[in-house]
PDB file of C-alpha atoms in Angstrom:
ATOM      1  CA  MET A1338      32.859 -65.502  -4.185  1.00 52.00           C
ATOM      2  CA  ASN A1339      34.251 -62.040  -2.766  1.00 50.00           C
ATOM      3  CA  PRO A1340      31.907 -58.785  -2.348  1.00 49.00           C
ATOM      4  CA  LYS A1341      31.904 -57.127  -5.158  1.00 49.00           C
ATOM      5  CA  GLN A1342      30.893 -60.377  -6.874  1.00 48.00           C
ATOM      6  CA  PHE A1343      27.944 -61.292  -4.445  1.00 47.00           C
ATOM      7  CA  ILE A1344      26.887 -58.041  -4.460  1.00 51.00           C
ATOM      8  CA  SER A1345      26.500 -57.683  -8.871  1.00 51.00           C
ATOM      9  CA  ARG A1346      24.752 -61.151  -8.525  1.00 53.00           C
ATOM     10  CA  ARG A1347      21.931 -59.857  -5.516  1.00 54.00           C
ATOM     11  CA  LEU A1348      21.791 -57.032  -7.711  1.00 55.00           C
ATOM     12  CA  ARG A1349      20.881 -58.832 -10.965  1.00 64.00           C
ATOM     13  CA  LEU A1350      17.813 -60.146  -8.904  1.00 82.00           C
ATOM     14  CA  ASN A1351      14.391 -57.962  -9.632  1.00 88.00           C
ATOM     15  CA  LEU A1352      13.409 -55.816  -7.036  1.00 92.00           C
ATOM     16  CA  SER A1353      10.956 -57.718  -5.042  1.00 88.00           C
ATOM     17  CA  LYS A1354      13.972 -60.315  -4.593  1.00 88.00           C
ATOM     18  CA  PHE A1355      16.471 -58.244  -4.082  1.00 93.00           C
ATOM     19  CA  LEU A1356      14.774 -56.319  -0.985  1.00 92.00           C
ATOM     20  CA  GLN A1357      13.622 -59.872   0.645  1.00 87.00           C
ATOM     21  CA  MET A1358      17.187 -61.443   1.305  1.00 89.00           C
ATOM     22  CA  ARG A1359      17.192 -63.375   4.082  1.00 88.00           C
ATOM     23  CA  LEU A1360      19.272 -60.347   5.729  1.00 92.00           C
ATOM     24  CA  ASN A1361      16.281 -57.915   5.579  1.00 92.00           C
ATOM     25  CA  SER A1362      13.909 -60.074   6.555  1.00 88.00           C
ATOM     26  CA  TRP A1363      15.667 -60.944   9.552  1.00 92.00           C
ATOM     27  CA  LEU A1364      16.877 -57.066  10.782  1.00 94.00           C
ATOM     28  CA  ILE A1365      12.793 -56.167  10.219  1.00 93.00           C
ATOM     29  CA  ARG A1366      12.772 -58.379  12.969  1.00 92.00           C
ATOM     30  CA  PHE A1367      14.235 -55.755  15.314  1.00 93.00           C
ATOM     31  CA  LEU A1368      14.401 -52.501  14.158  1.00 95.00           C
ATOM     32  CA  PRO A1369      11.661 -49.799  14.856  1.00 96.00           C
ATOM     33  CA  PHE A1370       9.663 -49.140  12.379  1.00 96.00           C
ATOM     34  CA  PHE A1371      10.973 -46.221  11.165  1.00 95.00           C
ATOM     35  CA  LEU A1372      14.694 -47.202  11.271  1.00 96.00           C
ATOM     36  CA  SER A1373      13.237 -50.354   9.063  1.00 96.00           C
ATOM     37  CA  ARG A1374      11.626 -48.131   6.636  1.00 96.00           C
ATOM     38  CA  CYS A1375      14.829 -45.552   6.045  1.00 97.00           C
ATOM     39  CA  TYR A1376      17.089 -48.806   5.389  1.00 97.00           C
ATOM     40  CA  LEU A1377      15.035 -50.281   2.886  1.00 96.00           C
ATOM     41  CA  ILE A1378      14.843 -47.044   1.235  1.00 97.00           C
ATOM     42  CA  ALA A1379      18.162 -46.835   1.012  1.00 97.00           C
ATOM     43  CA  LEU A1380      18.541 -49.845  -0.431  1.00 96.00           C
ATOM     44  CA  GLY A1381      16.156 -49.763  -2.401  1.00 97.00           C
ATOM     45  CA  ARG A1382      17.905 -46.662  -4.436  1.00 96.00           C
ATOM     46  CA  LEU A1383      21.225 -48.973  -4.661  1.00 96.00           C
ATOM     47  CA  TYR A1384      19.244 -51.198  -6.433  1.00 96.00           C
ATOM     48  CA  TYR A1385      17.862 -48.285  -9.384  1.00 96.00           C
ATOM     49  CA  PHE A1386      21.247 -46.711  -9.083  1.00 95.00           C
ATOM     50  CA  PHE A1387      22.392 -50.323 -10.719  1.00 94.00           C
ATOM     51  CA  ASN A1388      19.585 -50.674 -12.647  1.00 95.00           C
ATOM     52  CA  ARG A1389      19.117 -47.505 -14.383  1.00 94.00           C
ATOM     53  CA  LYS A1390      16.928 -49.103 -17.254  1.00 94.00           C
ATOM     54  CA  GLU A1391      14.280 -49.377 -14.998  1.00 95.00           C
ATOM     55  CA  LYS A1392      14.140 -46.590 -13.273  1.00 96.00           C
ATOM     56  CA  GLN A1393      13.881 -45.012 -16.930  1.00 94.00           C
ATOM     57  CA  LEU A1394      11.056 -46.944 -17.976  1.00 94.00           C
ATOM     58  CA  ILE A1395       9.332 -45.826 -14.577  1.00 95.00           C
ATOM     59  CA  LYS A1396      10.563 -41.723 -14.572  1.00 94.00           C
ATOM     60  CA  GLN A1397       9.474 -42.045 -18.797  1.00 92.00           C
ATOM     61  CA  THR A1398       5.915 -43.510 -17.529  1.00 94.00           C
ATOM     62  CA  ILE A1399       5.277 -40.802 -14.908  1.00 94.00           C
ATOM     63  CA  THR A1400       6.284 -38.268 -17.003  1.00 91.00           C
ATOM     64  CA  TYR A1401       4.033 -39.031 -20.037  1.00 90.00           C
ATOM     65  CA  VAL A1402       1.064 -39.501 -17.695  1.00 91.00           C
ATOM     66  CA  TRP A1403       1.303 -36.587 -15.751  1.00 92.00           C
ATOM     67  CA  SER A1404       3.640 -33.792 -17.989  1.00 87.00           C
ATOM     68  CA  GLU A1405       1.055 -31.641 -19.273  1.00 88.00           C
ATOM     69  CA  LYS A1406      -0.886 -30.907 -15.646  1.00 90.00           C
ATOM     70  CA  LEU A1407       2.060 -30.201 -13.797  1.00 91.00           C
ATOM     71  CA  THR A1408       5.681 -27.992 -14.272  1.00 92.00           C
ATOM     72  CA  ALA A1409       9.364 -29.789 -14.396  1.00 92.00           C
ATOM     73  CA  SER A1410      10.042 -29.488 -10.655  1.00 94.00           C
ATOM     74  CA  GLU A1411       6.501 -30.886  -9.932  1.00 95.00           C
ATOM     75  CA  LEU A1412       7.293 -33.736 -11.643  1.00 94.00           C
ATOM     76  CA  ARG A1413      10.692 -34.528  -9.922  1.00 94.00           C
ATOM     77  CA  ARG A1414       9.072 -34.085  -6.683  1.00 96.00           C
ATOM     78  CA  MET A1415       6.380 -36.477  -8.309  1.00 96.00           C
ATOM     79  CA  VAL A1416       8.911 -39.104  -9.467  1.00 96.00           C
ATOM     80  CA  ARG A1417      10.780 -38.744  -5.910  1.00 96.00           C
ATOM     81  CA  LYS A1418       7.768 -39.254  -4.106  1.00 97.00           C
ATOM     82  CA  THR A1419       6.841 -42.559  -6.624  1.00 98.00           C
ATOM     83  CA  PHE A1420       9.870 -43.978  -5.977  1.00 98.00           C
ATOM     84  CA  LYS A1421       9.388 -43.766  -2.000  1.00 97.00           C
ATOM     85  CA  GLY A1422       5.880 -45.220  -2.288  1.00 97.00           C
ATOM     86  CA  ILE A1423       7.702 -48.006  -4.368  1.00 97.00           C
ATOM     87  CA  PHE A1424      10.215 -48.819  -0.863  1.00 98.00           C
ATOM     88  CA  ASP A1425       7.251 -48.259   1.266  1.00 98.00           C
ATOM     89  CA  HIS A1426       5.223 -50.932  -0.438  1.00 96.00           C
ATOM     90  CA  TYR A1427       8.433 -53.567  -0.014  1.00 95.00           C
ATOM     91  CA  HIS A1428       8.875 -52.346   3.411  1.00 97.00           C
ATOM     92  CA  GLU A1429       5.281 -52.711   4.684  1.00 97.00           C
ATOM     93  CA  LYS A1430       5.083 -56.372   2.987  1.00 93.00           C
ATOM     94  CA  LEU A1431       8.177 -57.679   5.490  1.00 94.00           C
ATOM     95  CA  PHE A1432       6.990 -55.998   8.331  1.00 96.00           C
ATOM     96  CA  LEU A1433       3.834 -57.865   7.406  1.00 94.00           C
ATOM     97  CA  ALA A1434       5.679 -61.192   6.844  1.00 91.00           C
ATOM     98  CA  TYR A1435       8.721 -60.915   9.657  1.00 92.00           C
ATOM     99  CA  SER A1436       7.805 -58.460  12.376  1.00 94.00           C
ATOM    100  CA  PRO A1437       6.416 -60.576  15.319  1.00 94.00           C
ATOM    101  CA  PHE A1438       2.493 -61.397  15.010  1.00 94.00           C
ATOM    102  CA  ASN A1439       1.107 -59.510  18.213  1.00 94.00           C
ATOM    103  CA  ARG A1440       3.375 -56.521  16.707  1.00 96.00           C
ATOM    104  CA  VAL A1441       1.537 -56.685  13.507  1.00 96.00           C
ATOM    105  CA  LYS A1442      -1.667 -56.909  14.817  1.00 96.00           C
ATOM    106  CA  LYS A1443      -1.128 -53.935  17.182  1.00 97.00           C
ATOM    107  CA  PHE A1444       0.513 -51.843  14.633  1.00 97.00           C
ATOM    108  CA  LEU A1445      -2.671 -52.121  12.569  1.00 97.00           C
ATOM    109  CA  GLY A1446      -5.240 -51.958  14.835  1.00 96.00           C
ATOM    110  CA  LYS A1447      -4.052 -48.452  16.106  1.00 97.00           C
ATOM    111  CA  ARG A1448      -3.115 -47.005  12.281  1.00 98.00           C
ATOM    112  CA  LEU A1449      -5.414 -48.377  10.496  1.00 98.00           C
ATOM    113  CA  ARG A1450      -8.771 -47.224  10.056  1.00 98.00           C
ATOM    114  CA  PHE A1451     -12.307 -47.952   7.834  1.00 98.00           C
ATOM    115  CA  GLU A1452     -14.230 -46.025   5.812  1.00 98.00           C
ATOM    116  CA  GLY A1453     -17.136 -47.221   4.037  1.00 97.00           C
ATOM    117  CA  GLU A1454     -17.148 -50.149   5.554  1.00 97.00           C
ATOM    118  CA  GLU A1455     -21.071 -50.583   5.633  1.00 96.00           C
ATOM    119  CA  ALA A1456     -20.765 -51.235   1.764  1.00 96.00           C
ATOM    120  CA  LEU A1457     -18.754 -54.312   2.746  1.00 96.00           C
ATOM    121  CA  GLN A1458     -21.243 -55.650   5.405  1.00 96.00           C
ATOM    122  CA  GLN A1459     -23.847 -55.062   3.042  1.00 95.00           C
ATOM    123  CA  ALA A1460     -22.742 -56.647   0.451  1.00 95.00           C
ATOM    124  CA  LEU A1461     -21.726 -60.003   3.131  1.00 96.00           C
ATOM    125  CA  ALA A1462     -25.775 -59.372   3.599  1.00 94.00           C
ATOM    126  CA  ALA A1463     -26.595 -60.889   0.097  1.00 90.00           C
ATOM    127  CA  GLY A1464     -25.101 -64.348   1.441  1.00 93.00           C
ATOM    128  CA  LYS A1465     -22.745 -65.222  -1.372  1.00 94.00           C
ATOM    129  CA  GLY A1466     -18.967 -63.701  -0.063  1.00 96.00           C
ATOM    130  CA  ALA A1467     -18.133 -60.747  -1.758  1.00 97.00           C
ATOM    131  CA  ILE A1468     -15.622 -59.806  -4.157  1.00 96.00           C
ATOM    132  CA  LEU A1469     -13.465 -56.944  -2.709  1.00 96.00           C
ATOM    133  CA  ALA A1470     -10.887 -55.524  -6.007  1.00 96.00           C
ATOM    134  CA  THR A1471      -8.022 -53.573  -4.791  1.00 96.00           C
ATOM    135  CA  GLY A1472      -5.215 -52.294  -6.942  1.00 95.00           C
ATOM    136  CA  HIS A1473      -0.992 -52.014  -6.266  1.00 96.00           C
ATOM    137  CA  PHE A1474      -1.908 -49.088  -4.812  1.00 97.00           C
ATOM    138  CA  GLY A1475      -0.650 -47.613  -0.884  1.00 97.00           C
ATOM    139  CA  ALA A1476      -0.533 -49.946   1.743  1.00 97.00           C
ATOM    140  CA  VAL A1477      -2.470 -52.677  -0.279  1.00 96.00           C
ATOM    141  CA  GLU A1478      -0.468 -55.169   1.906  1.00 95.00           C
ATOM    142  CA  PHE A1479      -1.716 -54.854   4.667  1.00 97.00           C
ATOM    143  CA  LEU A1480      -5.378 -55.041   3.791  1.00 97.00           C
ATOM    144  CA  PRO A1481      -6.104 -58.736   4.108  1.00 95.00           C
ATOM    145  CA  ALA A1482      -4.876 -58.646   7.743  1.00 95.00           C
ATOM    146  CA  ALA A1483      -6.701 -55.441   8.235  1.00 96.00           C
ATOM    147  CA  LEU A1484     -10.231 -57.589   7.648  1.00 97.00           C
ATOM    148  CA  ALA A1485      -9.021 -60.846   9.246  1.00 95.00           C
ATOM    149  CA  PHE A1486      -8.174 -58.626  12.817  1.00 96.00           C
ATOM    150  CA  LYS A1487     -11.586 -57.188  12.533  1.00 95.00           C
ATOM    151  CA  GLY A1488     -12.658 -60.968  12.074  1.00 95.00           C
ATOM    152  CA  TYR A1489     -14.288 -61.183   8.700  1.00 96.00           C
ATOM    153  CA  LYS A1490     -13.581 -64.670   6.818  1.00 96.00           C
ATOM    154  CA  VAL A1491     -10.953 -63.763   3.607  1.00 96.00           C
ATOM    155  CA  ALA A1492      -9.342 -65.621   0.833  1.00 94.00           C
ATOM    156  CA  ILE A1493      -6.445 -63.747  -1.264  1.00 90.00           C
ATOM    157  CA  ILE A1494      -5.279 -64.690  -4.837  1.00 85.00           C
ATOM    158  CA  CYS A1495      -1.518 -63.982  -4.865  1.00 81.00           C
ATOM    159  CA  ARG A1496       1.277 -64.696  -6.657  1.00 76.00           C
ATOM    160  CA  PHE A1497       5.220 -65.058  -4.217  1.00 77.00           C
ATOM    161  CA  GLN A1498       8.408 -64.166  -5.121  1.00 70.00           C
ATOM    162  CA  THR A1499      10.273 -65.920  -3.066  1.00 76.00           C
ATOM    163  CA  SER A1500       9.005 -69.726  -1.068  1.00 80.00           C
ATOM    164  CA  ARG A1501      10.591 -67.865   1.998  1.00 82.00           C
ATOM    165  CA  LEU A1502       7.979 -65.152   1.649  1.00 81.00           C
ATOM    166  CA  ARG A1503       5.342 -67.634   0.745  1.00 83.00           C
ATOM    167  CA  ASP A1504       5.622 -70.378   4.121  1.00 85.00           C
ATOM    168  CA  THR A1505       5.797 -67.762   6.500  1.00 85.00           C
ATOM    169  CA  LEU A1506       2.598 -66.459   5.173  1.00 84.00           C
ATOM    170  CA  VAL A1507       0.665 -68.617   4.398  1.00 84.00           C
ATOM    171  CA  GLU A1508       1.695 -70.126   8.229  1.00 86.00           C
ATOM    172  CA  ARG A1509       0.567 -66.563   9.537  1.00 86.00           C
ATOM    173  CA  ALA A1510      -2.651 -66.583   7.865  1.00 85.00           C
ATOM    174  CA  GLY A1511      -3.520 -69.704   9.232  1.00 84.00           C
ATOM    175  CA  GLN A1512      -3.533 -67.754  12.709  1.00 87.00           C
ATOM    176  CA  VAL A1513      -5.979 -65.736  11.702  1.00 88.00           C
ATOM    177  CA  ASP A1514      -8.594 -68.189   9.575  1.00 85.00           C
ATOM    178  CA  LEU A1515      -6.894 -65.992   6.364  1.00 91.00           C
ATOM    179  CA  GLU A1516      -6.931 -68.728   3.143  1.00 91.00           C
ATOM    180  CA  VAL A1517      -3.945 -67.875   0.801  1.00 88.00           C
ATOM    181  CA  ILE A1518      -4.863 -68.834  -2.684  1.00 86.00           C
ATOM    182  CA  ASP A1519      -1.253 -69.397  -4.773  1.00 80.00           C
ATOM    183  CA  ALA A1520      -1.929 -68.211  -8.012  1.00 77.00           C
ATOM    184  CA  ASP A1521       0.701 -70.621  -9.263  1.00 75.00           C
ATOM    185  CA  ARG A1522      -0.503 -73.322  -7.392  1.00 76.00           C
ATOM    186  CA  GLY A1523      -3.633 -75.222  -9.144  1.00 72.00           C
ATOM    187  CA  ASN A1524      -6.836 -73.050 -10.501  1.00 81.00           C
ATOM    188  CA  CYS A1525      -7.166 -69.702  -8.994  1.00 85.00           C
ATOM    189  CA  LEU A1526     -11.236 -69.129 -10.612  1.00 88.00           C
ATOM    190  CA  LEU A1527     -12.196 -72.684  -9.146  1.00 92.00           C
ATOM    191  CA  ALA A1528     -10.806 -71.923  -5.598  1.00 91.00           C
ATOM    192  CA  ALA A1529     -11.900 -68.473  -5.676  1.00 93.00           C
ATOM    193  CA  LEU A1530     -15.362 -69.822  -6.478  1.00 95.00           C
ATOM    194  CA  LYS A1531     -15.260 -72.304  -3.610  1.00 95.00           C
ATOM    195  CA  ALA A1532     -14.065 -69.465  -0.624  1.00 95.00           C
ATOM    196  CA  LEU A1533     -17.301 -67.375  -2.451  1.00 96.00           C
ATOM    197  CA  LYS A1534     -19.763 -70.082  -2.181  1.00 96.00           C
ATOM    198  CA  GLN A1535     -18.552 -70.374   1.991  1.00 96.00           C
ATOM    199  CA  GLY A1536     -19.578 -66.568   2.227  1.00 96.00           C
ATOM    200  CA  LYS A1537     -15.801 -65.393   2.180  1.00 97.00           C
ATOM    201  CA  ILE A1538     -14.194 -62.234   1.222  1.00 97.00           C
ATOM    202  CA  ILE A1539     -12.030 -62.645  -2.172  1.00 96.00           C
ATOM    203  CA  ILE A1540      -9.480 -60.180  -2.655  1.00 95.00           C
ATOM    204  CA  THR A1541      -8.222 -59.767  -6.339  1.00 92.00           C
ATOM    205  CA  GLU A1542      -5.596 -57.006  -7.732  1.00 92.00           C
ATOM    206  CA  SER A1543      -7.519 -55.505 -10.933  1.00 91.00           C
ATOM    207  CA  ASP A1544      -4.743 -53.505 -12.119  1.00 92.00           C
ATOM    208  CA  GLU A1545      -2.538 -57.303 -12.979  1.00 89.00           C
ATOM    209  CA  PHE A1546      -1.278 -56.205 -16.313  1.00 86.00           C
ATOM    210  CA  ASP A1547       0.813 -58.921 -16.644  1.00 81.00           C
ATOM    211  CA  GLU A1548      -1.615 -61.158 -15.903  1.00 81.00           C
ATOM    212  CA  TRP A1549      -4.663 -59.752 -18.081  1.00 84.00           C
ATOM    213  CA  LYS A1550      -6.350 -62.334 -20.488  1.00 80.00           C
ATOM    214  CA  ALA A1551      -7.164 -59.379 -23.301  1.00 72.00           C
ATOM    215  CA  LYS A1552      -9.858 -59.656 -26.087  1.00 71.00           C
ATOM    216  CA  ASP A1553      -9.448 -56.938 -28.674  1.00 68.00           C
ATOM    217  CA  ASP A1554     -13.349 -56.552 -28.750  1.00 76.00           C
ATOM    218  CA  TYR A1555     -13.834 -54.003 -26.115  1.00 84.00           C
ATOM    219  CA  GLN A1556     -11.533 -51.331 -24.379  1.00 88.00           C
ATOM    220  CA  ILE A1557     -11.366 -49.412 -21.323  1.00 90.00           C
ATOM    221  CA  SER A1558      -9.388 -46.134 -21.038  1.00 90.00           C
ATOM    222  CA  PHE A1559      -7.005 -46.405 -18.232  1.00 93.00           C
ATOM    223  CA  LEU A1560      -4.485 -43.107 -17.579  1.00 92.00           C
ATOM    224  CA  GLY A1561      -5.386 -41.967 -20.802  1.00 86.00           C
ATOM    225  CA  ALA A1562      -4.093 -45.012 -22.556  1.00 86.00           C
ATOM    226  CA  TRP A1563      -6.514 -47.742 -24.419  1.00 87.00           C
ATOM    227  CA  LEU A1564      -6.385 -51.212 -23.217  1.00 87.00           C
ATOM    228  CA  ASP A1565      -8.049 -54.389 -24.900  1.00 87.00           C
ATOM    229  CA  TYR A1566      -9.987 -55.261 -21.806  1.00 89.00           C
ATOM    230  CA  ASP A1567      -9.781 -58.025 -19.382  1.00 89.00           C
ATOM    231  CA  ARG A1568     -12.915 -59.903 -18.674  1.00 89.00           C
ATOM    232  CA  SER A1569     -11.483 -61.936 -15.985  1.00 89.00           C
ATOM    233  CA  LEU A1570     -13.402 -59.821 -12.876  1.00 91.00           C
ATOM    234  CA  ASP A1571     -16.077 -60.241 -14.636  1.00 91.00           C
ATOM    235  CA  ILE A1572     -16.418 -63.843 -15.404  1.00 91.00           C
ATOM    236  CA  LEU A1573     -16.108 -64.064 -11.531  1.00 92.00           C
ATOM    237  CA  SER A1574     -18.712 -61.768 -10.992  1.00 92.00           C
ATOM    238  CA  LYS A1575     -21.098 -63.851 -12.847  1.00 91.00           C
ATOM    239  CA  ARG A1576     -19.913 -67.266 -12.086  1.00 93.00           C
ATOM    240  CA  SER A1577     -20.774 -66.427  -8.298  1.00 94.00           C
ATOM    241  CA  GLY A1578     -23.261 -63.777  -8.197  1.00 93.00           C
ATOM    242  CA  SER A1579     -21.488 -62.115  -5.336  1.00 95.00           C
ATOM    243  CA  PRO A1580     -21.126 -58.499  -4.996  1.00 95.00           C
ATOM    244  CA  VAL A1581     -18.340 -56.213  -5.829  1.00 96.00           C
ATOM    245  CA  VAL A1582     -17.281 -53.833  -3.375  1.00 97.00           C
ATOM    246  CA  SER A1583     -13.153 -51.465  -4.641  1.00 97.00           C
ATOM    247  CA  ALA A1584     -11.168 -52.011  -1.728  1.00 98.00           C
ATOM    248  CA  LEU A1585      -8.107 -49.318  -1.695  1.00 98.00           C
ATOM    249  CA  VAL A1586      -5.959 -48.671   1.513  1.00 98.00           C
ATOM    250  CA  SER A1587      -3.885 -44.950   1.207  1.00 98.00           C
ATOM    251  CA  ARG A1588      -1.094 -43.934   3.576  1.00 98.00           C
ATOM    252  CA  HIS A1589      -2.175 -40.686   5.208  1.00 96.00           C
ATOM    253  CA  GLY A1590       1.092 -39.705   7.323  1.00 93.00           C
ATOM    254  CA  LYS A1591       1.929 -42.176  10.453  1.00 94.00           C
ATOM    255  CA  GLY A1592      -1.583 -43.517   9.649  1.00 97.00           C
ATOM    256  CA  TYR A1593      -3.794 -45.733   6.285  1.00 98.00           C
ATOM    257  CA  ALA A1594      -7.237 -45.501   5.514  1.00 98.00           C
ATOM    258  CA  LEU A1595      -9.285 -48.512   3.929  1.00 98.00           C
ATOM    259  CA  GLN A1596     -11.900 -46.910   1.720  1.00 98.00           C
ATOM    260  CA  LEU A1597     -14.507 -49.563   0.403  1.00 98.00           C
ATOM    261  CA  THR A1598     -16.176 -48.417  -2.437  1.00 96.00           C
ATOM    262  CA  PRO A1599     -19.643 -50.217  -3.715  1.00 95.00           C
ATOM    263  CA  ILE A1600     -19.315 -51.329  -7.178  1.00 93.00           C
ATOM    264  CA  THR A1601     -22.290 -53.447  -6.954  1.00 85.00           C
ATOM    265  CA  LEU A1602     -23.763 -54.573  -3.713  1.00 58.00           C
ATOM    266  CA  LYS A1603     -26.468 -56.788  -4.505  1.00 53.00           C
ATOM    267  CA  SER A1604     -26.718 -60.704  -6.181  1.00 48.00           C
ATOM    268  CA  SER A1605     -25.655 -59.053  -9.892  1.00 49.00           C
ATOM    269  CA  THR A1606     -24.921 -60.337 -13.678  1.00 51.00           C
ATOM    270  CA  GLU A1607     -23.823 -56.500 -14.715  1.00 57.00           C
ATOM    271  CA  THR A1608     -20.777 -56.803 -17.181  1.00 66.00           C
ATOM    272  CA  ARG A1609     -17.944 -55.049 -17.084  1.00 85.00           C
ATOM    273  CA  MET A1610     -17.035 -54.666 -13.216  1.00 90.00           C
ATOM    274  CA  GLY A1611     -13.054 -54.286 -14.337  1.00 91.00           C
ATOM    275  CA  GLU A1612     -13.810 -51.627 -15.796  1.00 92.00           C
ATOM    276  CA  LYS A1613     -15.665 -49.948 -13.307  1.00 93.00           C
ATOM    277  CA  CYS A1614     -13.166 -50.875  -9.934  1.00 95.00           C
ATOM    278  CA  LEU A1615     -10.476 -49.381 -12.714  1.00 95.00           C
ATOM    279  CA  ALA A1616     -12.298 -46.618 -12.679  1.00 95.00           C
ATOM    280  CA  VAL A1617     -12.274 -45.704  -8.870  1.00 96.00           C
ATOM    281  CA  LEU A1618      -8.367 -46.575  -8.794  1.00 97.00           C
ATOM    282  CA  GLU A1619      -8.108 -44.545 -11.881  1.00 96.00           C
ATOM    283  CA  ASN A1620      -9.883 -41.494  -9.805  1.00 96.00           C
ATOM    284  CA  MET A1621      -7.611 -42.387  -6.484  1.00 96.00           C
ATOM    285  CA  LEU A1622      -4.648 -42.040  -8.664  1.00 95.00           C
ATOM    286  CA  GLN A1623      -5.470 -38.413  -9.792  1.00 92.00           C
ATOM    287  CA  ALA A1624      -5.322 -38.017  -5.888  1.00 92.00           C
ATOM    288  CA  CYS A1625      -2.366 -39.634  -5.045  1.00 94.00           C
ATOM    289  CA  PRO A1626      -0.658 -40.868  -7.818  1.00 95.00           C
ATOM    290  CA  THR A1627       2.580 -41.280  -5.800  1.00 97.00           C
ATOM    291  CA  GLN A1628       1.055 -44.333  -3.879  1.00 98.00           C
ATOM    292  CA  TRP A1629       0.816 -46.409  -7.037  1.00 97.00           C
ATOM    293  CA  TYR A1630       3.670 -48.866  -7.493  1.00 95.00           C
ATOM    294  CA  GLN A1631       2.790 -50.303 -10.767  1.00 95.00           C
ATOM    295  CA  TRP A1632       3.988 -47.241 -13.326  1.00 96.00           C
ATOM    296  CA  LYS A1633       6.930 -50.191 -14.704  1.00 94.00           C
ATOM    297  CA  LYS A1634       4.474 -52.577 -15.740  1.00 93.00           C
ATOM    298  CA  PHE A1635       2.308 -50.158 -16.791  1.00 94.00           C
ATOM    299  CA  GLY A1636       5.317 -48.306 -19.036  1.00 92.00           C
ATOM    300  CA  LYS A1637       5.728 -52.006 -20.547  1.00 90.00           C
ATOM    301  CA  MET A1638       2.226 -52.088 -21.899  1.00 87.00           C
ATOM    302  CA  ILE A1639       2.430 -48.533 -23.242  1.00 84.00           C
ATOM    303  CA  SER A1640       6.705 -49.180 -24.051  1.00 81.00           C
ATOM    304  CA  PRO A1641       6.053 -48.966 -28.143  1.00 74.00           C
ATOM    305  CA  TYR A1642       4.396 -45.452 -28.014  1.00 70.00           C
ATOM    306  CA  LEU A1643       6.961 -44.362 -25.110  1.00 74.00           C
ATOM    307  CA  GLU A1644       9.801 -45.490 -27.354  1.00 66.00           C
ATOM    308  CA  ASN A1645       8.979 -42.890 -30.374  1.00 55.00           C
ATOM    309  CA  ILE A1646       8.190 -39.691 -27.668  1.00 50.00           C
ATOM    310  CA  ALA A1647      11.410 -36.938 -28.322  1.00 40.00           C
ATOM    311  CA  PRO A1648      12.641 -36.548 -25.163  1.00 44.00           C
ATOM    312  CA  ALA A1649      12.212 -32.832 -25.894  1.00 35.00           C
ATOM    313  CA  VAL A1650       8.809 -33.444 -26.036  1.00 39.00           C
ATOM    314  CA  LYS A1651       6.018 -33.611 -23.956  1.00 41.00           C
ATOM    315  CA  PRO A1652       3.049 -35.713 -24.684  1.00 41.00           C
ATOM    316  CA  SER A1653      -0.172 -34.935 -25.217  1.00 39.00           C
ATOM    317  CA  LEU A1654      -3.026 -36.384 -23.232  1.00 36.00           C
ATOM    318  CA  ALA A1655      -5.980 -36.279 -25.897  1.00 35.00           C
ATOM    319  CA  PRO A1656      -8.124 -38.954 -24.675  1.00 36.00           C
ATOM    320  CA  ALA A1657      -7.473 -41.162 -27.709  1.00 34.00           C
ATOM    321  CA  ARG A1658      -4.219 -40.341 -28.059  1.00 38.00           C
ATOM    322  CA  PHE A1659      -3.382 -44.229 -29.128  1.00 37.00           C
ATOM    323  CA  THR A1660      -4.692 -47.603 -29.095  1.00 40.00           C
ATOM    324  CA  LEU A1661      -2.298 -50.361 -27.125  1.00 41.00           C
ATOM    325  CA  ARG A1662      -2.936 -53.987 -28.305  1.00 37.00           C
ATOM    326  CA  HIS A1663      -2.210 -56.391 -25.643  1.00 37.00           C
ATOM    327  CA  ALA A1664       0.004 -59.140 -26.154  1.00 33.00           C
ATOM    328  CA  HIS A1665      -1.526 -62.685 -25.282  1.00 31.00           C
TER     329      HIS A1665
END
C-alpha cells in the first residue's frame, strides 16, 4: 500500500478512530502535554480538510443556534474555538488512556478542582449510591478518574470506538477500583442498578442523542429545538431510588473545574430527571458553548430542518420554531 492509499484509507475512519491510531497512542506516552495537544489539533484539522461535509454540518448547527445572538465575526471565532474543543476532548481521552498512570494522577490532582462536592456527599449519604448525569462537554473524560482518585467508588457506562482503548481503560480502571460497564456487552440497566445497590456512583451522559429511546408523548426544549423525550435516566432513578447529581467538567485555561449540581438529593421517585439534567447542561452551554462536542449528533437530529434553511437567511430563535420527531 502506497502512502497516498494509506492516508486515504485512514481518513475514511470517523474522527475518533482516526485520532486513536496506534502511532498517536504511542506518541501520547512520551510527548509533553502541550506538544501532544498541538499534534492532535493538527491531525484533527487534516481530518476535517478531507471530511468537509461533516465539518459543514457542525458549522451549520452552531450557526443555527447562535446566529441571532452573535455577529458574523463572533460566529467565526466560536466555530474555530468549538473545533479546538473537539480536538481537546480527544487529546484528553488519549492522555487519560495512554500516558503513564502516575503522570495522569499527578496531573489531575494538580489541575482539577471540585466545586459543589458537598452535593455529591449529601447524595451518597442517602445510602443508595448516586447517579451522576454528565454530558459531552469539556473534559468529561477526566470525570471518572478524578472521582476515583479521591476515593469515591465509581462505575461508568461507556461505549468504545476501538478494542485497544477498551482494554487499556479497563486495565487502568482496575488500579483504582473503577467499574467499567461496556454498553455493547450485556444489560447496562441491570449492571447500573447493581452498582447503585452497592453504594457506587454511576456516571451516565444525558445528551447521548443517538442512543435515545424517545417517545412522542412528551417533548422538551433544548437549544431551541423541541425533541421527543428520552426517559432512560428517569427509569434508572425510579427503579434505584438513587439521588441524581449533575456533573460537568469545564476547562479554565490550564485547569479544570468539576461542577456538581444537585438535581434531587434524597431517595426520590420524581420524574423527568433527564429534562432537569439537560437544563443544567443547556445553562452551561450558554456560558461555554465551545466546550460542547456533540454538535455533529445534534445537527443530525435537526438536519431535516437545517436542510431547508437558505444559506443567506439567519434562522429565528423563537422557542417553538420547529418540532423534531426523533427516529426510533
